[in-house]
Amino acid sequence: MNVKVVKFGGSSLADAEHFAQVASIIKADPARRFVVASAPGKRSKDDIKVTDLFYECYEASRTHQNIDEIYSKIVDRYNAIIEGLGLDFDISGEFEYVKSALQHRSGRDFAASRGEYLNSLILAKYLKYDFVDAENVIFFKENGTLDAEKTNEAMRKELLQHKNAVIPGFYGVMPNGTIKTFSRGGSDITGSIVSRAVDADIYENWTDVSGCLMADPRIIDDPRPIKRVSYRELRELSYMGASVLHEDAIFPVKMANIPINIRNTNRPEDAGTMIVAENKEFDTDTVITGIAGRKGFSVITIENDMMNSEIGYGRRVLEVLENNEISFEHLPSGIDNMSVVVESKALDGRRDKVLAALNRAVHADSVTIEDGLALIATVGHGMVKYKGTAARVFNAISNAGINIRMIDQGSSEISIIVGVEEHDFDAALKAIYGEFVK
Ligand code: ADP
Ligand code: ASP
Ligand code: MG
């Protein structure tokens, strides 16, 4: 039989009305057997996600403050859902247990994970589906990365025993038994893990937009939806800021060649975006598939005459970053200079140390760090087939009067990355979008 895994994001499970809508989507197709749930998200623009309330609780408890007030906000959110659905479900024991664990400082990730745990208990009860706790089936290694094979084996074995189940997103367990979460937005990864384990025909990821859009709808008005996109394109876009899907959610389904369909809970009739292994049907009209970007990067520039002829120069530079546990994003270089683009927050508290170490390692003419860089990726398999795509990106930006500070066309040829000043970010994104989408 056909099996679908469905993941619902925070905004899709923010209140009782959304729960009812989610249930109607699930019940409309018996193949939707396995459900991954997020914690209740924002009900309006100024609302607070339950996950953030849990982080606040953790902070309060850590600094020996009273958590009663924040915790009661969390309890009220869940009770409003239970009451709104008319459910006969008493989880006061769970609320007490979690509160007491928080007061005994049970860890930041444990606190955050309770958002999905409690929401999934309620959803399972409402749907009359089994509840399968992620802490028994998602395993992290000692170094904090996912133990993909152990997880897949355990998840597969467990889910074989359930016709229908709800699995909380976002967390799993460390080898010592403590709860660990993925990074923010990580319920998308859980959905992907479950899809691989049950060998799903499709992984439906239900959210509050009708698919992955060609650009961030918070910057571009009503951007065009993307019908089809490859795993690689989507990963480039999500890594660079298209926050509709966690960038690491691609890996488990990619291994099993399972397509992801991004759908809108509030508009289930919309087809959404299909994320597939290969995207041959790229949009010949727009050439590119999408644009995404992020602020918060710094450029470390090292200048030295004749750098290119000195063997081992690049390695010594990268070794300094490695010793400081800093990963780099891009490495544009010339004959007498080399730049390393890193996330600015990776330099927090280590700036002077890194500068000093670089000076020691390479005896450069100058080593500088400049902050305030935004990166924008223009992505698409179609780009290689059309001459002049890069020129169109650069012209669009310069015609908007914006200075390009860095260019990197990855060897993959599916993306062109430009760096601009952070204050030019929105305008540059609009300029590129306007160039390709008429
Ligand atoms: P969920 O709570 O369902 O996981 P998220 O908030 O994580 O939802 O992701 C959906 C949001 O991603 C959208 O509401 C939108 O604001 C944002 N977003 C950013 N870039 C894009 C994009 N290119 N396409 C669609 N949504 C995007
Ligand atoms: N609730 C978590 C977060 O807010 C995970 C998720 O929504 O995917 O980041
Ligand atoms: Mg999300």
GROMACS .gro file of C-alpha atoms and ligand atoms in nm:
model
  475
    1MET     CA    1   0.000   0.000   0.000
    2ASN     CA    2   0.092   0.356  -0.062
    3VAL     CA    3   0.248   0.525   0.248
    4LYS     CA    4   0.275   0.897   0.304
    5VAL     CA    5   0.456   1.070   0.587
    6VAL     CA    6   0.310   1.406   0.679
    7LYS     CA    7   0.489   1.670   0.885
    8PHE     CA    8   0.301   1.970   1.017
    9GLY     CA    9   0.493   2.282   1.119
   10GLY     CA   10   0.429   2.508   1.414
   11SER     CA   11   0.191   2.746   1.243
   12SER     CA   12  -0.015   2.447   1.123
   13LEU     CA   13  -0.058   2.332   1.485
   14ALA     CA   14  -0.078   2.666   1.662
   15ASP     CA   15  -0.437   2.640   1.787
   16ALA     CA   16  -0.749   2.420   1.795
   17GLU     CA   17  -0.878   2.543   1.457
   18HIS     CA   18  -0.553   2.444   1.292
   19PHE     CA   19  -0.557   2.104   1.467
   20ALA     CA   20  -0.901   2.042   1.318
   21GLN     CA   21  -0.777   2.143   0.973
   22VAL     CA   22  -0.473   1.917   1.010
   23ALA     CA   23  -0.696   1.624   1.109
   24SER     CA   24  -0.915   1.678   0.805
   25ILE     CA   25  -0.608   1.673   0.578
   26ILE     CA   26  -0.479   1.352   0.740
   27LYS     CA   27  -0.814   1.177   0.733
   28ALA     CA   28  -0.873   1.272   0.370
   29ASP     CA   29  -0.611   1.015   0.263
   30PRO     CA   30  -0.563   0.679   0.443
   31ALA     CA   31  -0.207   0.665   0.307
   32ARG     CA   32  -0.118   0.947   0.550
   33ARG     CA   33  -0.024   0.698   0.819
   34PHE     CA   34   0.270   0.861   0.995
   35VAL     CA   35   0.252   1.214   1.128
   36VAL     CA   36   0.538   1.427   1.255
   37ALA     CA   37   0.431   1.723   1.467
   38SER     CA   38   0.600   2.049   1.565
   39ALA     CA   39   0.534   2.254   1.877
   40PRO     CA   40   0.257   2.517   1.859
   41GLY     CA   41   0.390   2.811   1.659
   42LYS     CA   42   0.276   3.170   1.628
   43ARG     CA   43  -0.098   3.239   1.603
   44SER     CA   44  -0.030   3.594   1.488
   45LYS     CA   45   0.271   3.803   1.394
   46ASP     CA   46   0.343   3.912   1.752
   47ASP     CA   47   0.273   3.580   1.919
   48ILE     CA   48   0.551   3.368   2.076
   49LYS     CA   49   0.627   3.012   1.965
   50VAL     CA   50   0.593   2.755   2.243
   51THR     CA   51   0.952   2.645   2.172
   52ASP     CA   52   1.067   2.999   2.255
   53LEU     CA   53   0.859   2.998   2.575
   54PHE     CA   54   1.038   2.677   2.675
   55TYR     CA   55   1.377   2.838   2.605
   56GLU     CA   56   1.268   3.130   2.826
   57CYS     CA   57   1.171   2.886   3.101
   58TYR     CA   58   1.508   2.719   3.078
   59GLU     CA   59   1.688   3.056   3.103
   60ALA     CA   60   1.475   3.160   3.400
   61SER     CA   61   1.541   2.834   3.579
   62ARG     CA   62   1.913   2.850   3.505
   63THR     CA   63   1.935   3.196   3.659
   64HIS     CA   64   1.732   3.084   3.962
   65GLN     CA   65   1.422   3.283   3.875
   66ASN     CA   66   1.067   3.173   3.926
   67ILE     CA   67   0.927   3.003   3.614
   68ASP     CA   68   0.558   3.000   3.721
   69GLU     CA   69   0.447   3.286   3.499
   70ILE     CA   70   0.614   3.170   3.177
   71TYR     CA   71   0.522   2.809   3.240
   72SER     CA   72   0.157   2.896   3.290
   73LYS     CA   73   0.159   3.058   2.942
   74ILE     CA   74   0.274   2.725   2.800
   75VAL     CA   75   0.009   2.528   2.990
   76ASP     CA   76  -0.259   2.776   2.878
   77ARG     CA   77  -0.165   2.727   2.512
   78TYR     CA   78  -0.202   2.350   2.533
   79ASN     CA   79  -0.518   2.368   2.742
   80ALA     CA   80  -0.675   2.606   2.489
   81ILE     CA   81  -0.607   2.347   2.218
   82ILE     CA   82  -0.746   2.058   2.426
   83GLU     CA   83  -1.056   2.255   2.521
   84GLY     CA   84  -1.104   2.401   2.173
   85LEU     CA   85  -1.109   2.049   2.031
   86GLY     CA   86  -1.350   1.931   2.301
   87LEU     CA   87  -1.105   1.655   2.394
   88ASP     CA   88  -1.144   1.460   2.714
   89PHE     CA   89  -0.773   1.447   2.787
   90ASP     CA   90  -0.609   1.522   3.118
   91ILE     CA   91  -0.236   1.585   3.081
   92SER     CA   92  -0.194   1.777   3.405
   93GLY     CA   93   0.042   1.501   3.523
   94GLU     CA   94   0.266   1.565   3.221
   95PHE     CA   95   0.260   1.940   3.286
   96GLU     CA   96   0.364   1.882   3.649
   97TYR     CA   97   0.640   1.641   3.552
   98VAL     CA   98   0.787   1.870   3.285
   99LYS     CA   99   0.770   2.173   3.515
  100SER     CA  100   0.948   1.992   3.791
  101ALA     CA  101   1.215   1.870   3.546
  102LEU     CA  102   1.265   2.230   3.430
  103GLN     CA  103   1.297   2.347   3.788
  104HIS     CA  104   1.563   2.085   3.843
  105ARG     CA  105   1.751   2.224   3.547
  106SER     CA  106   1.720   1.933   3.314
  107GLY     CA  107   1.900   2.086   3.015
  108ARG     CA  108   1.824   2.336   2.743
  109ASP     CA  109   1.748   2.080   2.474
  110PHE     CA  110   1.519   1.883   2.705
  111ALA     CA  111   1.324   2.204   2.774
  112ALA     CA  112   1.291   2.290   2.404
  113SER     CA  113   1.188   1.936   2.308
  114ARG     CA  114   0.886   1.937   2.536
  115GLY     CA  115   0.708   2.167   2.290
  116GLU     CA  116   0.678   1.891   2.030
  117TYR     CA  117   0.641   1.616   2.290
  118LEU     CA  118   0.327   1.765   2.448
  119ASN     CA  119   0.177   1.876   2.117
  120SER     CA  120   0.224   1.528   1.971
  121LEU     CA  121   0.055   1.364   2.272
  122ILE     CA  122  -0.248   1.584   2.208
  123LEU     CA  123  -0.248   1.528   1.833
  124ALA     CA  124  -0.218   1.149   1.877
  125LYS     CA  125  -0.512   1.150   2.115
  126TYR     CA  126  -0.720   1.366   1.879
  127LEU     CA  127  -0.645   1.154   1.572
  128LYS     CA  128  -0.670   0.827   1.771
  129TYR     CA  129  -0.321   0.740   1.642
  130ASP     CA  130  -0.044   0.575   1.846
  131PHE     CA  131   0.221   0.798   2.002
  132VAL     CA  132   0.582   0.700   1.933
  133ASP     CA  133   0.831   0.900   2.137
  134ALA     CA  134   1.128   1.022   1.931
  135GLU     CA  135   1.357   0.960   2.229
  136ASN     CA  136   1.327   0.585   2.167
  137VAL     CA  137   1.393   0.595   1.793
  138ILE     CA  138   1.619   0.891   1.705
  139PHE     CA  139   1.981   0.855   1.814
  140PHE     CA  140   2.266   1.102   1.815
  141LYS     CA  141   2.633   1.008   1.830
  142GLU     CA  142   2.871   1.123   2.102
  143ASN     CA  143   2.984   1.412   1.876
  144GLY     CA  144   2.625   1.539   1.848
  145THR     CA  145   2.558   1.433   1.489
  146LEU     CA  146   2.271   1.205   1.395
  147ASP     CA  147   2.343   0.832   1.403
  148ALA     CA  148   2.156   0.783   1.076
  149GLU     CA  149   2.183   0.406   1.046
  150LYS     CA  150   2.101   0.320   1.408
  151THR     CA  151   1.808   0.561   1.389
  152ASN     CA  152   1.681   0.420   1.062
  153GLU     CA  153   1.693   0.065   1.195
  154ALA     CA  154   1.516   0.149   1.523
  155MET     CA  155   1.257   0.374   1.360
  156ARG     CA  156   1.179   0.115   1.093
  157LYS     CA  157   1.140  -0.165   1.347
  158GLU     CA  158   0.915   0.044   1.571
  159LEU     CA  159   0.691   0.183   1.299
  160LEU     CA  160   0.636  -0.161   1.146
  161GLN     CA  161   0.432  -0.228   1.457
  162HIS     CA  162   0.196   0.066   1.407
  163LYS     CA  163  -0.072   0.120   1.151
  164ASN     CA  164  -0.080   0.488   1.233
  165ALA     CA  165   0.141   0.696   1.459
  166VAL     CA  166   0.232   1.049   1.564
  167ILE     CA  167   0.602   1.112   1.624
  168PRO     CA  168   0.720   1.439   1.783
  169GLY     CA  169   0.965   1.631   1.566
  170PHE     CA  170   1.288   1.812   1.655
  171TYR     CA  171   1.457   1.579   1.907
  172GLY     CA  172   1.621   1.249   1.982
  173VAL     CA  173   1.854   1.108   2.242
  174MET     CA  174   2.229   1.113   2.314
  175PRO     CA  175   2.421   0.794   2.396
  176ASN     CA  176   2.400   0.886   2.768
  177GLY     CA  177   2.021   0.911   2.755
  178THR     CA  178   1.984   1.290   2.762
  179ILE     CA  179   1.754   1.459   2.515
  180LYS     CA  180   1.913   1.647   2.226
  181THR     CA  181   1.740   1.861   1.963
  182PHE     CA  182   1.835   1.935   1.605
  183SER     CA  183   1.896   2.301   1.524
  184ARG     CA  184   1.592   2.529   1.495
  185GLY     CA  185   1.334   2.416   1.243
  186GLY     CA  186   1.456   2.058   1.290
  187SER     CA  187   1.116   1.888   1.284
  188ASP     CA  188   1.163   1.887   0.907
  189ILE     CA  189   1.456   1.649   0.962
  190THR     CA  190   1.244   1.416   1.176
  191GLY     CA  191   0.988   1.400   0.895
  192SER     CA  192   1.260   1.304   0.654
  193ILE     CA  193   1.399   1.036   0.888
  194VAL     CA  194   1.053   0.883   0.932
  195SER     CA  195   0.997   0.888   0.555
  196ARG     CA  196   1.316   0.694   0.494
  197ALA     CA  197   1.240   0.444   0.771
  198VAL     CA  198   0.895   0.351   0.637
  199ASP     CA  199   1.009   0.383   0.275
  200ALA     CA  200   0.737   0.637   0.210
  201ASP     CA  201   0.611   0.708  -0.139
  202ILE     CA  202   0.617   1.076  -0.054
  203TYR     CA  203   0.709   1.306   0.235
  204GLU     CA  204   0.447   1.581   0.261
  205ASN     CA  205   0.574   1.882   0.453
  206TRP     CA  206   0.275   2.099   0.546
  207THR     CA  207   0.342   2.462   0.633
  208ASP     CA  208   0.190   2.809   0.596
  209VAL     CA  209   0.295   2.885   0.236
  210SER     CA  210   0.200   2.709  -0.087
  211GLY     CA  211   0.543   2.562  -0.143
  212CYS     CA  212   0.891   2.691  -0.181
  213LEU     CA  213   0.869   3.030  -0.344
  214MET     CA  214   1.126   3.179  -0.578
  215ALA     CA  215   1.229   3.423  -0.306
  216ASP     CA  216   1.155   3.502   0.058
  217PRO     CA  217   0.795   3.632   0.073
  218ARG     CA  218   0.898   3.863   0.356
  219ILE     CA  219   1.117   4.055   0.108
  220ILE     CA  220   0.955   4.004  -0.233
  221ASP     CA  221   0.582   4.067  -0.272
  222ASP     CA  222   0.396   3.756  -0.375
  223PRO     CA  223   0.692   3.565  -0.522
  224ARG     CA  224   0.629   3.298  -0.782
  225PRO     CA  225   0.595   2.945  -0.644
  226ILE     CA  226   0.847   2.683  -0.759
  227LYS     CA  227   0.672   2.378  -0.902
  228ARG     CA  228   0.970   2.143  -0.907
  229VAL     CA  229   1.314   2.171  -0.758
  230SER     CA  230   1.596   1.920  -0.714
  231TYR     CA  231   1.731   1.815  -0.374
  232ARG     CA  232   2.055   1.996  -0.456
  233GLU     CA  233   1.885   2.320  -0.558
  234LEU     CA  234   1.664   2.315  -0.252
  235ARG     CA  235   1.959   2.249  -0.025
  236GLU     CA  236   2.145   2.547  -0.173
  237LEU     CA  237   1.837   2.764  -0.128
  238SER     CA  238   1.757   2.651   0.224
  239TYR     CA  239   2.117   2.671   0.340
  240MET     CA  240   2.130   3.028   0.214
  241GLY     CA  241   1.810   3.134   0.389
  242ALA     CA  242   1.498   2.991   0.226
  243SER     CA  243   1.382   2.885   0.569
  244VAL     CA  244   1.078   2.697   0.444
  245LEU     CA  245   1.264   2.365   0.486
  246HIS     CA  246   1.559   2.282   0.714
  247GLU     CA  247   1.864   2.236   0.490
  248ASP     CA  248   1.954   1.901   0.651
  249ALA     CA  249   1.608   1.756   0.583
  250ILE     CA  250   1.727   1.661   0.237
  251PHE     CA  251   1.974   1.386   0.335
  252PRO     CA  252   1.755   1.100   0.466
  253VAL     CA  253   1.506   1.121   0.179
  254LYS     CA  254   1.775   1.170  -0.081
  255MET     CA  255   1.930   0.835   0.021
  256ALA     CA  256   1.598   0.665  -0.043
  257ASN     CA  257   1.495   0.880  -0.341
  258ILE     CA  258   1.169   0.989  -0.178
  259PRO     CA  259   1.019   1.313  -0.311
  260ILE     CA  260   0.922   1.591  -0.071
  261ASN     CA  261   0.606   1.786  -0.137
  262ILE     CA  262   0.580   2.122   0.042
  263ARG     CA  263   0.212   2.203   0.096
  264ASN     CA  264   0.001   2.475   0.254
  265THR     CA  265  -0.219   2.362   0.546
  266ASN     CA  266  -0.444   2.663   0.490
  267ARG     CA  267  -0.477   2.595   0.115
  268PRO     CA  268  -0.466   2.216   0.077
  269GLU     CA  269  -0.597   2.246  -0.279
  270ASP     CA  270  -0.266   2.404  -0.392
  271ALA     CA  271  -0.017   2.159  -0.544
  272GLY     CA  272   0.283   2.312  -0.367
  273THR     CA  273   0.645   2.234  -0.455
  274MET     CA  274   0.783   1.892  -0.547
  275ILE     CA  275   1.142   1.834  -0.439
  276VAL     CA  276   1.287   1.553  -0.649
  277ALA     CA  277   1.621   1.391  -0.731
  278GLU     CA  278   1.655   1.560  -1.068
  279ASN     CA  279   1.496   1.873  -1.195
  280LYS     CA  280   1.500   1.848  -1.569
  281GLU     CA  281   1.187   2.049  -1.618
  282PHE     CA  282   1.337   2.376  -1.503
  283ASP     CA  283   1.147   2.686  -1.590
  284THR     CA  284   1.275   2.799  -1.930
  285ASP     CA  285   1.092   3.122  -1.881
  286THR     CA  286   1.281   3.229  -1.571
  287VAL     CA  287   1.610   3.034  -1.629
  288ILE     CA  288   1.679   3.035  -1.256
  289THR     CA  289   1.495   2.828  -0.995
  290GLY     CA  290   1.516   3.057  -0.695
  291ILE     CA  291   1.705   3.319  -0.495
  292ALA     CA  292   1.790   3.314  -0.126
  293GLY     CA  293   2.022   3.501   0.102
  294ARG     CA  294   2.135   3.574   0.452
  295LYS     CA  295   2.303   3.852   0.647
  296GLY     CA  296   2.570   3.813   0.913
  297PHE     CA  297   2.891   3.725   0.730
  298SER     CA  298   3.247   3.857   0.766
  299VAL     CA  299   3.536   3.853   0.522
  300ILE     CA  300   3.889   3.784   0.639
  301THR     CA  301   4.125   3.920   0.375
  302ILE     CA  302   4.491   3.827   0.362
  303GLU     CA  303   4.715   4.016   0.124
  304ASN     CA  304   5.067   3.919   0.034
  305ASP     CA  305   5.275   3.975  -0.278
  306MET     CA  306   5.350   3.652  -0.462
  307MET     CA  307   5.115   3.455  -0.241
  308ASN     CA  308   5.026   3.225  -0.526
  309SER     CA  309   5.379   3.090  -0.559
  310GLU     CA  310   5.418   3.005  -0.192
  311ILE     CA  311   5.333   2.637  -0.142
  312GLY     CA  312   5.110   2.563   0.156
  313TYR     CA  313   4.988   2.920   0.208
  314GLY     CA  314   4.618   2.835   0.183
  315ARG     CA  315   4.656   2.535   0.407
  316ARG     CA  316   4.816   2.741   0.682
  317VAL     CA  317   4.534   2.995   0.666
  318LEU     CA  318   4.268   2.726   0.688
  319GLU     CA  319   4.455   2.552   0.968
  320VAL     CA  320   4.417   2.864   1.182
  321LEU     CA  321   4.041   2.853   1.128
  322GLU     CA  322   4.034   2.482   1.200
  323ASN     CA  323   4.224   2.528   1.525
  324ASN     CA  324   3.964   2.786   1.626
  325GLU     CA  325   3.676   2.559   1.523
  326ILE     CA  326   3.555   2.802   1.260
  327SER     CA  327   3.409   2.663   0.939
  328PHE     CA  328   3.428   2.875   0.628
  329GLU     CA  329   3.162   2.946   0.367
  330HIS     CA  330   3.358   3.067   0.066
  331LEU     CA  331   3.716   3.113  -0.036
  332PRO     CA  332   3.747   3.365  -0.318
  333SER     CA  333   4.114   3.426  -0.397
  334GLY     CA  334   4.342   3.612  -0.632
  335ILE     CA  335   4.714   3.590  -0.704
  336ASP     CA  336   4.824   3.815  -0.420
  337ASN     CA  337   4.528   3.790  -0.190
  338MET     CA  338   4.294   3.541  -0.039
  339SER     CA  339   3.960   3.600   0.130
  340VAL     CA  340   3.776   3.371   0.360
  341VAL     CA  341   3.407   3.430   0.420
  342VAL     CA  342   3.283   3.311   0.758
  343GLU     CA  343   2.971   3.362   0.965
  344SER     CA  344   3.032   3.667   1.187
  345LYS     CA  345   2.900   3.489   1.493
  346ALA     CA  346   3.172   3.225   1.455
  347LEU     CA  347   3.425   3.502   1.531
  348ASP     CA  348   3.255   3.612   1.853
  349GLY     CA  349   3.511   3.633   2.129
  350ARG     CA  350   3.792   3.500   1.903
  351ARG     CA  351   3.858   3.786   1.666
  352ASP     CA  352   4.190   3.900   1.812
  353LYS     CA  353   4.307   3.546   1.862
  354VAL     CA  354   4.233   3.458   1.498
  355LEU     CA  355   4.402   3.772   1.367
  356ALA     CA  356   4.712   3.709   1.575
  357ALA     CA  357   4.727   3.344   1.474
  358LEU     CA  358   4.692   3.432   1.105
  359ASN     CA  359   4.970   3.687   1.130
  360ARG     CA  360   5.193   3.427   1.291
  361ALA     CA  361   5.102   3.156   1.043
  362VAL     CA  362   5.152   3.341   0.716
  363HIS     CA  363   5.347   3.665   0.776
  364ALA     CA  364   5.111   3.853   0.548
  365ASP     CA  365   5.140   4.216   0.430
  366SER     CA  366   4.799   4.269   0.581
  367VAL     CA  367   4.523   4.071   0.745
  368THR     CA  368   4.185   4.238   0.796
  369ILE     CA  369   3.836   4.139   0.902
  370GLU     CA  370   3.535   4.323   0.760
  371ASP     CA  371   3.185   4.260   0.892
  372GLY     CA  372   2.842   4.340   0.758
  373LEU     CA  373   2.836   4.117   0.452
  374ALA     CA  374   2.518   3.961   0.317
  375LEU     CA  375   2.533   3.669   0.075
  376ILE     CA  376   2.277   3.605  -0.196
  377ALA     CA  377   2.261   3.280  -0.393
  378THR     CA  378   2.094   3.263  -0.731
  379VAL     CA  379   2.024   2.896  -0.787
  380GLY     CA  380   1.914   2.674  -1.074
  381HIS     CA  381   2.017   2.380  -1.292
  382GLY     CA  382   1.899   2.583  -1.591
  383MET     CA  383   2.178   2.840  -1.551
  384VAL     CA  384   2.448   2.635  -1.722
  385LYS     CA  385   2.236   2.601  -2.031
  386TYR     CA  386   2.189   2.971  -2.081
  387LYS     CA  387   2.476   3.201  -2.165
  388GLY     CA  388   2.509   3.519  -1.971
  389THR     CA  389   2.320   3.425  -1.655
  390ALA     CA  390   2.602   3.545  -1.431
  391ALA     CA  391   2.625   3.872  -1.625
  392ARG     CA  392   2.252   3.924  -1.577
  393VAL     CA  393   2.289   3.879  -1.199
  394PHE     CA  394   2.579   4.125  -1.180
  395ASN     CA  395   2.418   4.380  -1.411
  396ALA     CA  396   2.092   4.373  -1.221
  397ILE     CA  397   2.276   4.448  -0.898
  398SER     CA  398   2.496   4.720  -1.041
  399ASN     CA  399   2.204   4.882  -1.228
  400ALA     CA  400   2.039   4.914  -0.889
  401GLY     CA  401   2.343   5.117  -0.780
  402ILE     CA  402   2.469   4.843  -0.547
  403ASN     CA  403   2.833   4.755  -0.505
  404ILE     CA  404   2.922   4.384  -0.525
  405ARG     CA  405   3.182   4.295  -0.262
  406MET     CA  406   3.235   3.933  -0.350
  407ILE     CA  407   3.150   3.684  -0.624
  408ASP     CA  408   3.167   3.306  -0.602
  409GLN     CA  409   3.037   3.075  -0.868
  410GLY     CA  410   3.053   2.733  -0.709
  411SER     CA  411   3.205   2.453  -0.913
  412SER     CA  412   2.865   2.284  -0.909
  413GLU     CA  413   2.739   2.545  -1.156
  414ILE     CA  414   2.399   2.545  -0.997
  415SER     CA  415   2.452   2.863  -0.800
  416ILE     CA  416   2.610   3.205  -0.827
  417ILE     CA  417   2.680   3.372  -0.497
  418VAL     CA  418   2.732   3.743  -0.452
  419GLY     CA  419   2.824   3.934  -0.140
  420VAL     CA  420   2.680   4.281  -0.079
  421GLU     CA  421   2.669   4.520   0.217
  422GLU     CA  422   2.396   4.415   0.460
  423HIS     CA  423   2.206   4.742   0.407
  424ASP     CA  424   2.185   4.663   0.034
  425PHE     CA  425   2.051   4.312   0.092
  426ASP     CA  426   1.679   4.365   0.023
  427ALA     CA  427   1.744   4.590  -0.277
  428ALA     CA  428   1.991   4.344  -0.431
  429LEU     CA  429   1.748   4.055  -0.388
  430LYS     CA  430   1.471   4.258  -0.548
  431ALA     CA  431   1.700   4.354  -0.837
  432ILE     CA  432   1.790   3.992  -0.915
  433TYR     CA  433   1.429   3.879  -0.883
  434GLY     CA  434   1.314   4.159  -1.113
  435GLU     CA  435   1.576   4.064  -1.372
  436PHE     CA  436   1.463   3.703  -1.403
  437VAL     CA  437   1.093   3.720  -1.323
  438LYS     CA  438   0.908   3.963  -1.545
  439ADP     P1  439   0.680   2.568   0.976
  439ADP     O1  440   0.644   2.625   1.109
  439ADP     O2  441   0.564   2.513   0.903
  439ADP     O3  442   0.797   2.473   0.984
  439ADP     P2  443   0.856   2.779   0.882
  439ADP     O4  444   0.825   2.910   0.945
  439ADP     O5  445   0.972   2.701   0.934
  439ADP     O6  446   0.722   2.692   0.885
  439ADP     O7  447   0.875   2.796   0.724
  439ADP     C1  448   0.777   2.863   0.645
  439ADP     C2  449   0.816   3.009   0.627
  439ADP     O8  450   0.939   3.017   0.554
  439ADP     C3  451   0.721   3.089   0.544
  439ADP     O9  452   0.612   3.137   0.620
  439ADP     C4  453   0.809   3.202   0.491
  439ADP    O10  454   0.795   3.318   0.568
  439ADP     C5  455   0.951   3.152   0.507
  439ADP     N1  456   1.028   3.151   0.382
  439ADP     C6  457   1.151   3.205   0.364
  439ADP     N2  458   1.195   3.187   0.240
  439ADP     C7  459   1.097   3.121   0.174
  439ADP     C8  460   1.083   3.074   0.040
  439ADP     N3  461   1.176   3.090  -0.052
  439ADP     N4  462   0.967   3.010   0.008
  439ADP     C9  463   0.871   2.992   0.099
  439ADP     N5  464   0.880   3.034   0.227
  439ADP    C10  465   0.991   3.099   0.265
  440ASP     N1  466   0.976   2.384   1.727
  440ASP     C1  467   1.111   2.386   1.677
  440ASP     C2  468   1.151   2.528   1.640
  440ASP     O1  469   1.076   2.621   1.666
  440ASP     C3  470   1.134   2.290   1.564
  440ASP     C4  471   1.050   2.315   1.441
  440ASP     O2  472   0.956   2.396   1.441
  440ASP     O3  473   1.078   2.250   1.340
  440ASP     O4  474   1.259   2.549   1.592
  441MG      MG  475   1.002   2.501   0.988
   0.00000   0.00000   0.00000
